Short mmCIF file of C-alpha atoms in Angstrom, two decimals:
data_model
loop_
_atom_site.label_atom_id
_atom_site.label_comp_id
_atom_site.label_asym_id
_atom_site.label_seq_id
_atom_site.Cartn_x
_atom_site.Cartn_y
_atom_site.Cartn_z
CA MET A 1 124.89 55.80 -73.09
CA THR A 2 127.61 57.26 -75.31
CA ALA A 3 131.07 58.08 -74.00
CA THR A 4 130.31 61.80 -74.33
CA GLU A 5 127.07 61.48 -72.37
CA LEU A 6 128.78 59.46 -69.63
CA ALA A 7 131.65 61.95 -69.37
CA ARG A 8 129.28 64.92 -69.11
CA SER A 9 127.22 63.22 -66.43
CA VAL A 10 130.36 62.52 -64.40
CA VAL A 11 131.63 66.10 -64.70
CA THR A 12 128.20 67.34 -63.60
CA ALA A 13 128.30 65.05 -60.56
CA LEU A 14 131.79 66.26 -59.63
CA ILE A 15 130.69 69.89 -59.73
CA GLN A 16 127.62 69.06 -57.66
CA ALA A 17 129.96 67.53 -55.07
CA ARG A 18 131.90 70.82 -54.78
CA VAL A 19 134.84 69.93 -57.03
CA THR A 20 136.30 73.26 -58.09
CA ASP A 21 139.42 72.11 -59.95
CA VAL A 22 140.01 69.28 -62.42
CA VAL A 23 143.50 68.06 -63.30
CA ILE A 24 143.76 66.14 -66.57
CA ALA A 25 146.60 63.99 -67.82
CA PRO A 26 146.04 63.77 -71.58
CA GLY A 27 145.13 60.53 -73.30
CA SER A 28 142.92 59.11 -76.02
CA ARG A 29 140.57 56.99 -73.91
CA ASN A 30 139.83 59.85 -71.52
CA ALA A 31 139.22 62.31 -74.38
CA PRO A 32 135.45 62.46 -73.66
CA LEU A 33 136.26 63.58 -70.11
CA SER A 34 138.77 66.15 -71.34
CA PHE A 35 136.30 67.73 -73.75
CA ALA A 36 133.58 67.79 -71.05
CA VAL A 37 135.87 69.46 -68.51
CA LEU A 38 137.04 72.03 -71.03
CA ASP A 39 133.44 72.96 -71.81
CA ALA A 40 132.66 73.20 -68.07
CA ALA A 41 135.73 75.39 -67.57
CA ARG A 42 134.68 77.68 -70.42
CA ALA A 43 131.33 78.03 -68.67
CA GLY A 44 133.12 79.08 -65.48
CA LEU A 45 132.07 75.99 -63.52
CA VAL A 46 135.54 74.58 -62.79
CA ARG A 47 139.21 75.41 -63.25
CA LEU A 48 141.05 73.17 -65.70
CA HIS A 49 144.68 72.14 -65.23
CA THR A 50 146.70 69.78 -67.43
CA ARG A 51 149.80 67.75 -66.60
CA ILE A 52 151.52 65.29 -68.89
CA ASP A 53 152.70 63.10 -65.99
CA GLU A 54 149.95 61.30 -64.08
CA ARG A 55 151.99 61.13 -60.88
CA SER A 56 152.48 64.90 -60.93
CA ALA A 57 148.80 65.37 -61.79
CA GLY A 58 147.75 63.29 -58.78
CA PHE A 59 149.94 65.16 -56.31
CA PHE A 60 149.01 68.53 -57.81
CA ALA A 61 145.34 67.64 -57.19
CA LEU A 62 146.26 66.48 -53.69
CA GLY A 63 147.89 69.83 -52.93
CA LEU A 64 144.84 71.70 -54.17
CA THR A 65 142.54 69.61 -51.99
CA LYS A 66 144.70 69.87 -48.87
CA VAL A 67 144.24 73.65 -48.82
CA GLY A 68 140.48 73.53 -49.42
CA SER A 69 140.00 73.63 -53.20
CA ARG A 70 138.53 70.19 -53.79
CA ALA A 71 140.07 68.65 -56.90
CA ALA A 72 139.53 65.72 -59.22
CA VAL A 73 142.28 64.07 -61.25
CA MET A 74 141.53 62.30 -64.54
CA CYS A 75 143.67 60.04 -66.70
CA THR A 76 143.56 57.48 -69.49
CA SER A 77 143.75 53.70 -69.11
CA GLY A 78 146.58 51.25 -68.41
CA THR A 79 149.80 52.30 -66.69
CA ALA A 80 148.48 55.86 -66.45
CA VAL A 81 146.17 54.70 -63.67
CA ALA A 82 149.01 53.00 -61.80
CA ASN A 83 150.97 56.26 -61.81
CA LEU A 84 148.22 57.84 -59.71
CA HIS A 85 148.72 55.24 -56.98
CA PRO A 86 151.25 57.15 -54.81
CA ALA A 87 148.99 60.21 -54.58
CA VAL A 88 145.92 58.05 -53.96
CA LEU A 89 147.71 56.16 -51.17
CA GLU A 90 148.76 59.41 -49.53
CA ALA A 91 145.19 60.71 -49.75
CA ALA A 92 143.82 57.47 -48.29
CA HIS A 93 146.14 57.50 -45.29
CA ALA A 94 145.71 61.23 -44.66
CA GLY A 95 141.94 61.25 -45.19
CA VAL A 96 142.00 63.71 -48.11
CA PRO A 97 138.81 63.59 -50.27
CA LEU A 98 140.58 63.38 -53.62
CA ALA A 99 138.32 62.47 -56.56
CA VAL A 100 139.97 60.05 -59.01
CA VAL A 101 138.37 59.44 -62.41
CA THR A 102 140.02 56.92 -64.73
CA ALA A 103 139.10 56.02 -68.30
CA ASP A 104 138.76 52.37 -69.21
CA ARG A 105 137.79 50.23 -72.18
CA PRO A 106 134.28 48.77 -72.22
CA ALA A 107 133.90 45.50 -70.31
CA ARG A 108 133.82 43.38 -73.49
CA LEU A 109 137.48 44.23 -74.17
CA ARG A 110 138.76 43.20 -70.75
CA GLU A 111 140.91 40.08 -70.53
CA THR A 112 141.21 39.99 -74.32
CA GLY A 113 144.71 41.41 -74.67
CA ALA A 114 143.40 44.68 -76.05
CA ASN A 115 145.79 47.62 -76.08
CA GLN A 116 146.30 49.45 -72.76
CA VAL A 117 143.77 47.27 -70.96
CA THR A 118 144.39 45.94 -67.47
CA ASP A 119 142.18 45.30 -64.48
CA GLN A 120 141.49 48.80 -63.20
CA VAL A 121 138.63 47.84 -60.90
CA GLY A 122 140.18 47.73 -57.47
CA ILE A 123 143.59 48.74 -58.78
CA PHE A 124 144.23 50.86 -55.68
CA GLY A 125 143.66 47.90 -53.38
CA ASN A 126 141.25 47.54 -50.50
CA LEU A 127 141.99 51.04 -49.19
CA VAL A 128 139.95 52.73 -51.93
CA GLU A 129 136.63 51.52 -53.27
CA THR A 130 136.19 51.61 -57.05
CA VAL A 131 132.85 52.32 -58.73
CA ASP A 132 132.87 50.82 -62.24
CA LEU A 133 130.61 53.00 -64.39
CA ASP A 134 129.10 52.29 -67.79
CA ALA A 135 126.20 54.68 -67.13
CA ALA A 136 125.62 57.89 -65.20
CA PRO A 137 126.61 57.58 -61.53
CA GLY A 138 123.71 56.48 -59.33
CA GLU A 139 122.53 57.94 -56.04
CA SER A 140 124.82 55.76 -53.90
CA ALA A 141 127.89 56.75 -55.91
CA LEU A 142 126.91 60.41 -55.75
CA GLU A 143 126.41 60.27 -51.99
CA ALA A 144 129.76 58.54 -51.48
CA LEU A 145 131.47 61.28 -53.50
CA ASP A 146 129.56 64.03 -51.72
CA THR A 147 130.45 62.91 -48.21
CA ALA A 148 133.90 61.41 -48.81
CA HIS A 149 136.59 61.67 -46.13
CA GLY A 150 139.18 60.04 -48.36
CA PRO A 151 139.79 59.33 -52.05
CA VAL A 152 136.93 58.17 -54.29
CA HIS A 153 137.68 56.22 -57.50
CA TRP A 154 135.30 56.20 -60.46
CA ASN A 155 136.38 53.96 -63.35
CA LEU A 156 134.55 54.83 -66.58
CA GLN A 157 133.88 52.37 -69.40
CA LEU A 158 134.21 54.61 -72.44
CA ASP A 159 133.42 53.19 -75.88
CA VAL A 160 134.05 54.75 -79.27
CA PRO A 161 133.42 57.35 -80.54
CA LEU A 162 135.64 59.22 -78.10
CA THR A 163 135.10 62.71 -79.50
CA PRO A 164 131.91 64.74 -78.92
CA PRO A 165 129.42 65.46 -81.71
CA ASP A 166 128.89 68.99 -80.43
CA ARG A 167 130.09 71.51 -77.91
CA TRP A 168 128.56 71.18 -74.47
CA GLU A 169 127.06 74.31 -73.01
CA PRO A 170 126.19 73.19 -69.48
CA ALA A 171 123.41 74.97 -67.68
CA PRO A 172 124.15 76.26 -64.16
CA ILE A 173 124.74 73.30 -61.86
CA ASP A 174 123.46 73.29 -58.28
CA VAL A 175 126.39 72.71 -55.96
CA HIS A 176 125.56 70.63 -52.90
CA PRO A 177 126.22 72.39 -49.59
CA GLU A 178 129.09 71.19 -47.47
CA PRO A 179 127.86 68.35 -45.24
CA VAL A 180 127.23 69.67 -41.77
CA ARG A 181 129.34 67.87 -39.24
CA PRO A 182 127.89 67.71 -35.75
CA GLU A 183 129.38 70.21 -33.36
CA LEU A 184 131.81 68.78 -30.88
CA MET A 185 129.82 69.06 -27.67
CA ILE A 186 131.77 69.60 -24.50
CA HIS A 187 130.45 66.88 -22.28
CA GLU A 188 133.56 64.83 -21.57
CA SER A 189 135.91 66.09 -18.93
CA ILE A 190 139.55 65.73 -17.97
CA GLU A 191 141.00 66.81 -14.69
CA THR A 192 143.92 69.15 -14.11
CA GLY A 193 145.65 70.76 -11.16
CA ALA A 194 147.38 69.50 -8.01
CA GLY A 195 147.22 65.76 -7.48
CA THR A 196 146.27 64.92 -11.08
CA PRO A 197 148.54 63.07 -13.54
CA LEU A 198 151.36 65.13 -15.01
CA THR A 199 150.12 65.59 -18.58
CA VAL A 200 151.42 66.63 -21.98
CA VAL A 201 149.41 67.15 -25.18
CA VAL A 202 150.82 65.69 -28.41
CA ALA A 203 149.61 67.33 -31.62
CA GLY A 204 150.47 65.29 -34.67
CA ASP A 205 149.80 66.05 -38.32
CA ASP A 206 146.48 67.85 -38.89
CA ALA A 207 145.61 67.90 -35.17
CA GLY A 208 144.06 71.34 -35.41
CA PRO A 209 143.18 73.97 -32.78
CA PRO A 210 141.47 71.59 -30.28
CA SER A 211 144.89 70.34 -29.13
CA ARG A 212 146.16 73.86 -28.55
CA ILE A 213 142.97 74.86 -26.71
CA LEU A 214 143.14 71.80 -24.46
CA ALA A 215 146.80 72.41 -23.58
CA GLN A 216 145.99 76.03 -22.79
CA ASP A 217 142.95 75.19 -20.63
CA GLY A 218 144.77 72.41 -18.80
CA GLY A 219 148.01 74.29 -18.30
CA TRP A 220 149.99 71.55 -20.04
CA PRO A 221 152.99 71.46 -22.38
CA LEU A 222 152.03 71.22 -26.06
CA LEU A 223 154.25 69.03 -28.24
CA ALA A 224 153.12 70.12 -31.71
CA GLU A 225 154.51 69.05 -35.07
CA PRO A 226 154.86 71.81 -37.69
CA SER A 227 151.96 70.48 -39.80
CA SER A 228 149.68 69.99 -36.80
CA GLY A 229 147.91 73.31 -37.23
CA ALA A 230 148.48 73.77 -33.49
CA ARG A 231 152.04 75.07 -33.15
CA THR A 232 150.81 78.35 -31.74
CA GLY A 233 150.44 80.00 -28.35
CA ASP A 234 152.45 80.02 -25.16
CA ASN A 235 152.15 76.30 -24.39
CA ALA A 236 153.80 75.06 -27.61
CA LEU A 237 157.44 74.06 -27.16
CA ARG A 238 160.08 74.44 -29.84
CA SER A 239 162.53 71.80 -28.59
CA TYR A 240 160.03 69.20 -27.34
CA ARG A 241 161.70 66.43 -29.34
CA LEU A 242 164.94 66.94 -27.44
CA LEU A 243 163.21 67.36 -24.10
CA LEU A 244 161.55 63.96 -24.52
CA GLU A 245 165.02 62.49 -24.12
CA SER A 246 165.65 64.42 -20.90
CA PRO A 247 164.89 63.39 -17.30
CA LEU A 248 161.87 65.71 -17.42
CA ALA A 249 160.08 63.30 -19.76
CA GLU A 250 160.42 60.42 -17.32
CA ARG A 251 157.88 62.13 -15.04
CA ILE A 252 155.09 62.24 -17.64
CA GLN A 253 152.06 60.30 -16.40
CA ARG A 254 149.41 61.08 -19.03
CA VAL A 255 149.39 61.98 -22.72
CA VAL A 256 146.51 63.36 -24.78
CA VAL A 257 147.01 62.78 -28.52
CA TYR A 258 145.42 64.64 -31.42
CA GLY A 259 146.21 64.13 -35.08
CA HIS A 260 148.70 61.62 -36.46
CA PRO A 261 152.19 61.81 -34.84
CA THR A 262 154.71 60.94 -37.55
CA LEU A 263 157.99 62.76 -37.06
CA SER A 264 159.70 61.79 -33.88
CA ARG A 265 161.04 58.59 -32.45
CA PRO A 266 161.04 60.17 -28.96
CA VAL A 267 157.26 60.70 -29.35
CA THR A 268 156.87 57.12 -30.54
CA ASP A 269 158.88 55.93 -27.53
CA LEU A 270 156.73 58.04 -25.22
CA LEU A 271 153.53 56.51 -26.60
CA SER A 272 154.93 53.00 -26.21
CA ARG A 273 155.47 53.36 -22.46
CA SER A 274 153.34 51.11 -20.29
CA ASP A 275 153.43 53.39 -17.23
CA ILE A 276 151.40 56.28 -18.67
CA GLU A 277 147.74 56.82 -19.49
CA ILE A 278 147.06 57.60 -23.16
CA ILE A 279 143.95 59.48 -24.24
CA ALA A 280 143.50 59.92 -28.00
CA ALA A 281 141.11 61.54 -30.45
CA PRO A 282 140.20 59.67 -33.66
CA VAL A 283 141.95 60.54 -36.92
CA GLU A 284 140.91 60.72 -40.56
CA GLY A 285 142.18 58.21 -43.09
CA VAL A 286 142.34 54.44 -43.38
CA TRP A 287 143.17 52.29 -40.38
CA PRO A 288 141.93 54.82 -37.82
CA ALA A 289 143.07 52.57 -35.00
CA ARG A 290 146.19 53.93 -33.32
CA PRO A 291 149.57 52.16 -33.57
CA PHE A 292 149.90 52.55 -29.81
CA ARG A 293 147.85 51.54 -26.78
CA VAL A 294 144.90 53.86 -26.13
CA ASP A 295 143.33 53.80 -22.69
CA ARG A 296 140.53 56.21 -23.56
CA THR A 297 139.18 57.49 -26.87
CA ILE A 298 137.65 60.95 -26.96
CA ARG A 299 135.09 61.81 -29.62
CA THR A 300 134.10 65.22 -28.32
CA ARG A 301 135.84 68.32 -27.06
CA LEU A 302 137.16 67.99 -23.54
CA HIS A 303 136.15 70.21 -20.66
CA VAL A 304 138.96 70.78 -18.17
CA ASP A 305 138.00 70.41 -14.52
CA GLY A 306 140.21 72.08 -11.95
CA THR A 307 142.73 74.89 -11.76
CA PRO A 308 145.95 74.42 -13.76
CA ASP A 309 149.13 73.83 -11.79
CA THR A 310 151.54 76.14 -13.63
CA ALA A 311 154.64 74.63 -12.02
CA TRP A 312 154.64 71.63 -14.39
CA LEU A 313 154.26 73.80 -17.49
CA GLU A 314 156.90 76.26 -16.29
CA GLU A 315 159.44 73.45 -15.87
CA TRP A 316 158.95 72.56 -19.54
CA ARG A 317 159.01 76.18 -20.68
CA SER A 318 162.21 76.87 -18.76
CA ALA A 319 163.88 73.76 -20.17
CA ASP A 320 162.67 74.65 -23.66
CA ARG A 321 164.17 78.13 -23.46
CA GLU A 322 167.50 76.80 -22.23
CA VAL A 323 167.80 73.99 -24.78
CA SER A 324 166.73 76.30 -27.59
CA ARG A 325 169.47 78.75 -26.59
CA GLN A 326 172.02 75.96 -26.62
CA VAL A 327 170.88 74.79 -30.06
CA ASP A 328 171.17 78.33 -31.44
CA ARG A 329 174.60 78.74 -29.85
CA LEU A 330 175.81 75.47 -31.35
CA LEU A 331 174.58 76.50 -34.80
CA HIS A 332 176.18 79.92 -34.48
CA GLU A 333 179.53 78.25 -33.83
CA GLN A 334 179.45 76.36 -37.12
CA PRO A 335 181.72 77.84 -39.79
CA GLU A 336 179.27 77.21 -42.64
CA MET A 337 175.50 77.31 -43.17
CA THR A 338 173.78 74.10 -42.04
CA ALA A 339 170.48 72.51 -43.00
CA TYR A 340 169.14 73.66 -39.63
CA ASP A 341 169.99 77.25 -40.55
CA VAL A 342 168.08 76.82 -43.81
CA SER A 343 164.95 75.63 -42.04
CA ALA A 344 165.18 78.45 -39.49
CA CYS A 345 165.39 81.04 -42.29
CA VAL A 346 162.36 79.56 -44.03
CA ALA A 347 160.37 79.57 -40.77
CA ARG A 348 161.22 83.21 -40.14
CA ALA A 349 160.24 84.16 -43.70
CA LEU A 350 156.70 82.76 -43.34
CA PRO A 351 154.39 85.71 -42.61
CA ASP A 352 150.92 85.75 -41.11
CA GLY A 353 148.52 84.19 -43.57
CA GLY A 354 151.38 82.49 -45.42
CA LEU A 355 151.62 78.94 -46.77
CA LEU A 356 154.50 76.54 -46.17
CA VAL A 357 154.73 73.09 -47.76
CA LEU A 358 157.27 70.78 -46.15
CA GLY A 359 159.11 67.90 -47.73
CA PRO A 360 159.82 64.70 -45.79
CA SER A 361 163.00 63.33 -44.22
CA ASN A 362 165.34 65.94 -42.72
CA PRO A 363 163.72 69.24 -43.82
CA VAL A 364 160.48 68.71 -41.87
CA ARG A 365 162.43 67.46 -38.85
CA ASP A 366 164.95 70.29 -38.99
CA LEU A 367 162.14 72.83 -39.13
CA ASP A 368 160.38 71.02 -36.28
CA LEU A 369 163.34 71.93 -34.09
CA MET A 370 163.97 75.41 -35.47
CA MET A 371 160.44 76.80 -35.92
CA ARG A 372 159.38 78.92 -32.98
CA PRO A 373 155.68 78.69 -32.07
CA ASN A 374 153.59 81.28 -33.89
CA ARG A 375 151.04 83.59 -32.38
CA VAL A 376 147.45 82.42 -32.15
CA GLY A 377 145.41 83.87 -35.01
CA GLY A 378 148.36 84.26 -37.39
CA ARG A 379 146.70 81.81 -39.79
CA ARG A 380 149.95 80.42 -41.12
CA LYS A 381 149.19 77.26 -43.08
CA VAL A 382 151.85 74.53 -42.82
CA ILE A 383 151.17 71.28 -44.65
CA ALA A 384 153.10 68.11 -45.36
CA ASN A 385 152.29 64.77 -46.92
CA ARG A 386 152.50 62.81 -43.67
CA GLY A 387 149.94 60.10 -44.49
CA LEU A 388 152.72 57.91 -45.79
CA ALA A 389 155.52 60.51 -45.63
CA GLY A 390 156.98 59.56 -49.01
CA ILE A 391 159.35 61.77 -50.97
CA ASP A 392 157.31 61.50 -54.17
CA GLY A 393 155.23 64.33 -55.55
CA ILE A 394 156.31 67.12 -53.19
CA VAL A 395 157.04 69.70 -55.91
CA SER A 396 153.63 69.02 -57.47
CA THR A 397 151.90 69.11 -54.07
CA ALA A 398 153.50 72.46 -53.29
CA ILE A 399 152.49 73.98 -56.62
CA GLY A 400 148.95 72.64 -56.21
CA ALA A 401 148.68 74.05 -52.70
CA ALA A 402 149.98 77.44 -53.87
CA VAL A 403 147.44 77.50 -56.71
CA GLY A 404 144.68 76.59 -54.24
CA ARG A 405 145.46 79.44 -51.83
CA PRO A 406 144.58 83.09 -52.48
CA SER A 407 146.95 84.77 -54.93
CA SER A 408 148.05 87.29 -52.30
CA THR A 409 149.37 84.55 -50.03
CA ARG A 410 153.15 84.25 -49.56
CA ALA A 411 153.87 80.64 -50.43
CA LEU A 412 157.05 78.75 -49.56
CA ALA A 413 158.17 75.15 -49.87
CA LEU A 414 161.11 73.50 -48.15
CA MET A 415 162.54 70.18 -49.32
CA GLY A 416 165.77 68.29 -49.79
CA ASP A 417 167.60 67.80 -53.07
CA VAL A 418 166.63 64.14 -53.48
CA THR A 419 162.97 64.98 -52.89
CA PHE A 420 163.20 67.85 -55.39
CA LEU A 421 164.81 65.69 -58.05
CA HIS A 422 162.33 62.86 -57.46
CA ASP A 423 159.52 65.16 -58.61
CA ALA A 424 161.43 67.40 -61.01
CA GLY A 425 158.68 66.68 -63.54
CA GLY A 426 156.38 68.76 -61.36
CA LEU A 427 158.11 71.83 -62.81
CA LEU A 428 156.86 70.95 -66.29
CA LEU A 429 154.02 73.39 -66.88
CA GLY A 430 152.42 74.32 -70.18
CA PRO A 431 152.14 77.95 -71.29
CA GLU A 432 148.46 78.20 -70.30
CA GLU A 433 148.89 76.70 -66.83
CA VAL A 434 148.62 78.77 -63.66
CA ARG A 435 152.05 79.63 -62.25
CA PRO A 436 151.57 80.65 -58.64
CA ASP A 437 153.93 82.78 -56.61
CA LEU A 438 155.95 80.04 -54.90
CA THR A 439 159.50 80.00 -53.59
CA ILE A 440 160.89 76.46 -53.45
CA VAL A 441 163.85 76.25 -51.09
CA VAL A 442 165.99 73.19 -51.74
CA ALA A 443 168.47 72.26 -49.02
CA ASN A 444 171.05 70.63 -51.28
CA ASP A 445 173.59 68.41 -49.56
CA ASP A 446 174.05 66.18 -52.62
CA GLY A 447 172.34 63.08 -51.31
CA GLY A 448 170.27 61.41 -48.64
CA SER A 449 171.47 62.81 -45.34
CA ILE A 450 168.42 61.48 -43.45
CA PHE A 451 170.10 58.08 -43.31
CA ALA A 452 173.15 59.50 -41.58
CA SER A 453 171.15 59.90 -38.37
CA LEU A 454 169.61 56.42 -38.58
CA GLU A 455 171.10 53.01 -37.92
CA GLN A 456 172.52 52.82 -41.43
CA GLY A 457 174.72 55.84 -40.73
CA ALA A 458 176.71 54.13 -37.96
CA ASP A 459 180.46 53.77 -38.38
CA ASP A 460 180.04 50.00 -38.85
CA TYR A 461 178.48 50.65 -42.27
CA ALA A 462 180.72 53.49 -43.40
CA ASP A 463 182.18 51.50 -46.30
CA SER A 464 178.76 50.99 -47.90
CA PHE A 465 176.88 54.10 -46.79
CA GLU A 466 177.52 56.35 -49.77
CA ARG A 467 176.65 53.76 -52.41
CA LEU A 468 173.48 52.49 -50.72
CA PHE A 469 172.13 55.46 -48.78
CA GLY A 470 174.11 58.66 -49.33
CA THR A 471 173.59 58.36 -53.10
CA PRO A 472 175.35 61.53 -54.25
CA HIS A 473 173.99 62.65 -57.62
CA GLY A 474 176.00 65.69 -58.68
CA THR A 475 173.03 67.09 -60.58
CA SER A 476 173.05 70.75 -61.53
CA LEU A 477 169.84 72.21 -60.16
CA GLU A 478 170.60 75.40 -62.05
CA ALA A 479 170.62 73.58 -65.39
CA LEU A 480 167.48 71.66 -64.48
CA CYS A 481 165.63 74.86 -63.62
CA ALA A 482 166.91 76.53 -66.80
CA ALA A 483 165.44 73.71 -68.86
CA HIS A 484 162.03 74.52 -67.34
CA ARG A 485 162.56 78.30 -67.52
CA ILE A 486 162.32 78.50 -63.72
CA PRO A 487 164.40 81.23 -62.02
CA HIS A 488 167.16 79.73 -59.87
CA LEU A 489 169.48 81.19 -57.26
CA ALA A 490 172.17 79.32 -55.32
CA VAL A 491 173.15 80.60 -51.86
CA THR A 492 175.81 79.42 -49.42
CA SER A 493 175.25 81.63 -46.38
CA VAL A 494 172.45 82.68 -44.08
CA PRO A 495 172.56 86.37 -45.13
CA GLU A 496 172.28 85.35 -48.78
CA LEU A 497 169.34 83.07 -48.04
CA GLU A 498 167.59 85.71 -45.95
CA ALA A 499 168.01 88.25 -48.75
CA ALA A 500 166.63 85.81 -51.33
CA LEU A 501 163.58 85.02 -49.20
CA ALA A 502 162.94 88.70 -48.52
CA SER A 503 162.77 89.55 -52.23
CA PRO A 504 160.79 86.93 -54.17
CA ASN A 505 160.72 87.35 -57.96
CA GLY A 506 157.11 86.27 -58.38
CA GLY A 507 155.98 83.08 -60.07
CA ILE A 508 157.70 79.79 -59.30
CA GLU A 509 161.34 80.15 -58.32
CA VAL A 510 163.95 77.85 -56.80
CA VAL A 511 166.42 78.92 -54.14
CA GLU A 512 169.15 76.31 -53.76
CA ALA A 513 170.71 76.43 -50.30
CA VAL A 514 174.01 74.57 -50.56
CA VAL A 515 174.97 72.76 -47.37
CA SER A 516 177.22 69.88 -46.42
CA ARG A 517 176.24 66.53 -44.98
CA ALA A 518 179.77 65.46 -44.10
CA ASP A 519 179.23 65.88 -40.35
CA ARG A 520 175.47 65.42 -40.25
CA ARG A 521 175.48 62.40 -37.92
CA ARG A 522 177.99 63.93 -35.50
CA PHE A 523 176.12 67.22 -35.44
CA ASP A 524 172.74 65.56 -34.86
CA LEU A 525 174.18 63.58 -31.96
CA ALA A 526 175.60 66.78 -30.45
CA ILE A 527 172.18 68.44 -30.64
CA ARG A 528 170.43 65.45 -29.07
CA ALA A 529 172.92 65.50 -26.20
CA LEU A 530 172.01 69.07 -25.23
CA ALA A 531 168.88 68.14 -23.31
CA ARG A 532 170.50 65.21 -21.55
CA SER A 533 173.16 67.26 -19.82
#
């Protein structure tokens, strides 16, 4: 089978498996794939995107897939493949069905010292299975791609010639229907009401509506992370992270967990307690076992038996209202705009049907405290790369997610300056690439303020903090954006930020919210103390 024939068979298989977008990082060895995808795009079968940086390409494809437009990413051989690893790891841990297609030399050139040849079979480790192809993918490979709940890696042995003898005019390709997952039957029950364990529902990343419905039916507090897909309704609490350090939390007797909790040490501490019952639903991604003790695993929707005792929920609601007021008062007293103010502005600017992509470290945690629960049915989409929660690829993920959502959707991203700079290459788009309407808000405190609230930020390490963890960079975000012809606006106050968010320019733009991290540790400690008093 020639390289052109193999490439066309692979592109056909991807389309059959509902891949709608293909992201290509240019190279010589993957040229047969590039030509095949271009021909398929000209036939209207897929959308083609190109990125010169494989890491950006991988995260752009991840963002597309996270919002429902299944994507494949393709690259050439050698170090190009290794640059996909961060995005593949994130997809593996988050259970995102990313299709990864890498070009390789034919087997006879392996272990010979040939140019750009390394061992690409199994390069992503034991978390992702590699199918090494020198012929059209077989039935087992096709089925694995079709039903994947995580990344799939196809490594193609492509021999010369690497350019096609003719233009491919693919016939219409039958797209396989989405695999039908069995309905979650309601035949497991959980009791509520007087005399039953005092319960809270924890909704981690990608928990979805079942956690909100259970909390509502049971009359229980809902502790929902921003990217849970469940921070809606009257049971969701804004300041739950602070309340878990209050005496109220000591009375919890049972926790029901959905999704993957990743943000909060108080939640981690709660789930490590030996005096509570923990009920948990399974999660997507590798290592589905929980990092905490699980007394009961639920694999179906739960039916609530009994009449909710509203007193328990009202205690949490009352405490949430009071602590939230104190947080707002404390912020109002600050002479300058804080990172918490930035996150609150972004949360308020997200309309019904809007998209918000969150960066890691402080921005997602700040918004977790400042984002008020939304109304049920608002269909706000909040996503974050919480599989491994790395800072890499967030700009590319946000652009991919914005491209994957309807063009009428208001799309926002919130990230810190270090995260933004780490993926500044994500702004590098060719003239024919889709430029979605996306406002990237960068909370710029000139360094890594997340460490100020951790052990490293203690006074004992003050003499080494800036060099090792604060890492001020002094980079001009305005100049960086100008180099990419991206509109940039710097703001230093809440009214300025609100005005900028209310009047987007269209296309990709960067709003730099300048804040200070000088008192970040002291301020965080003051906020945490509010619920303890």
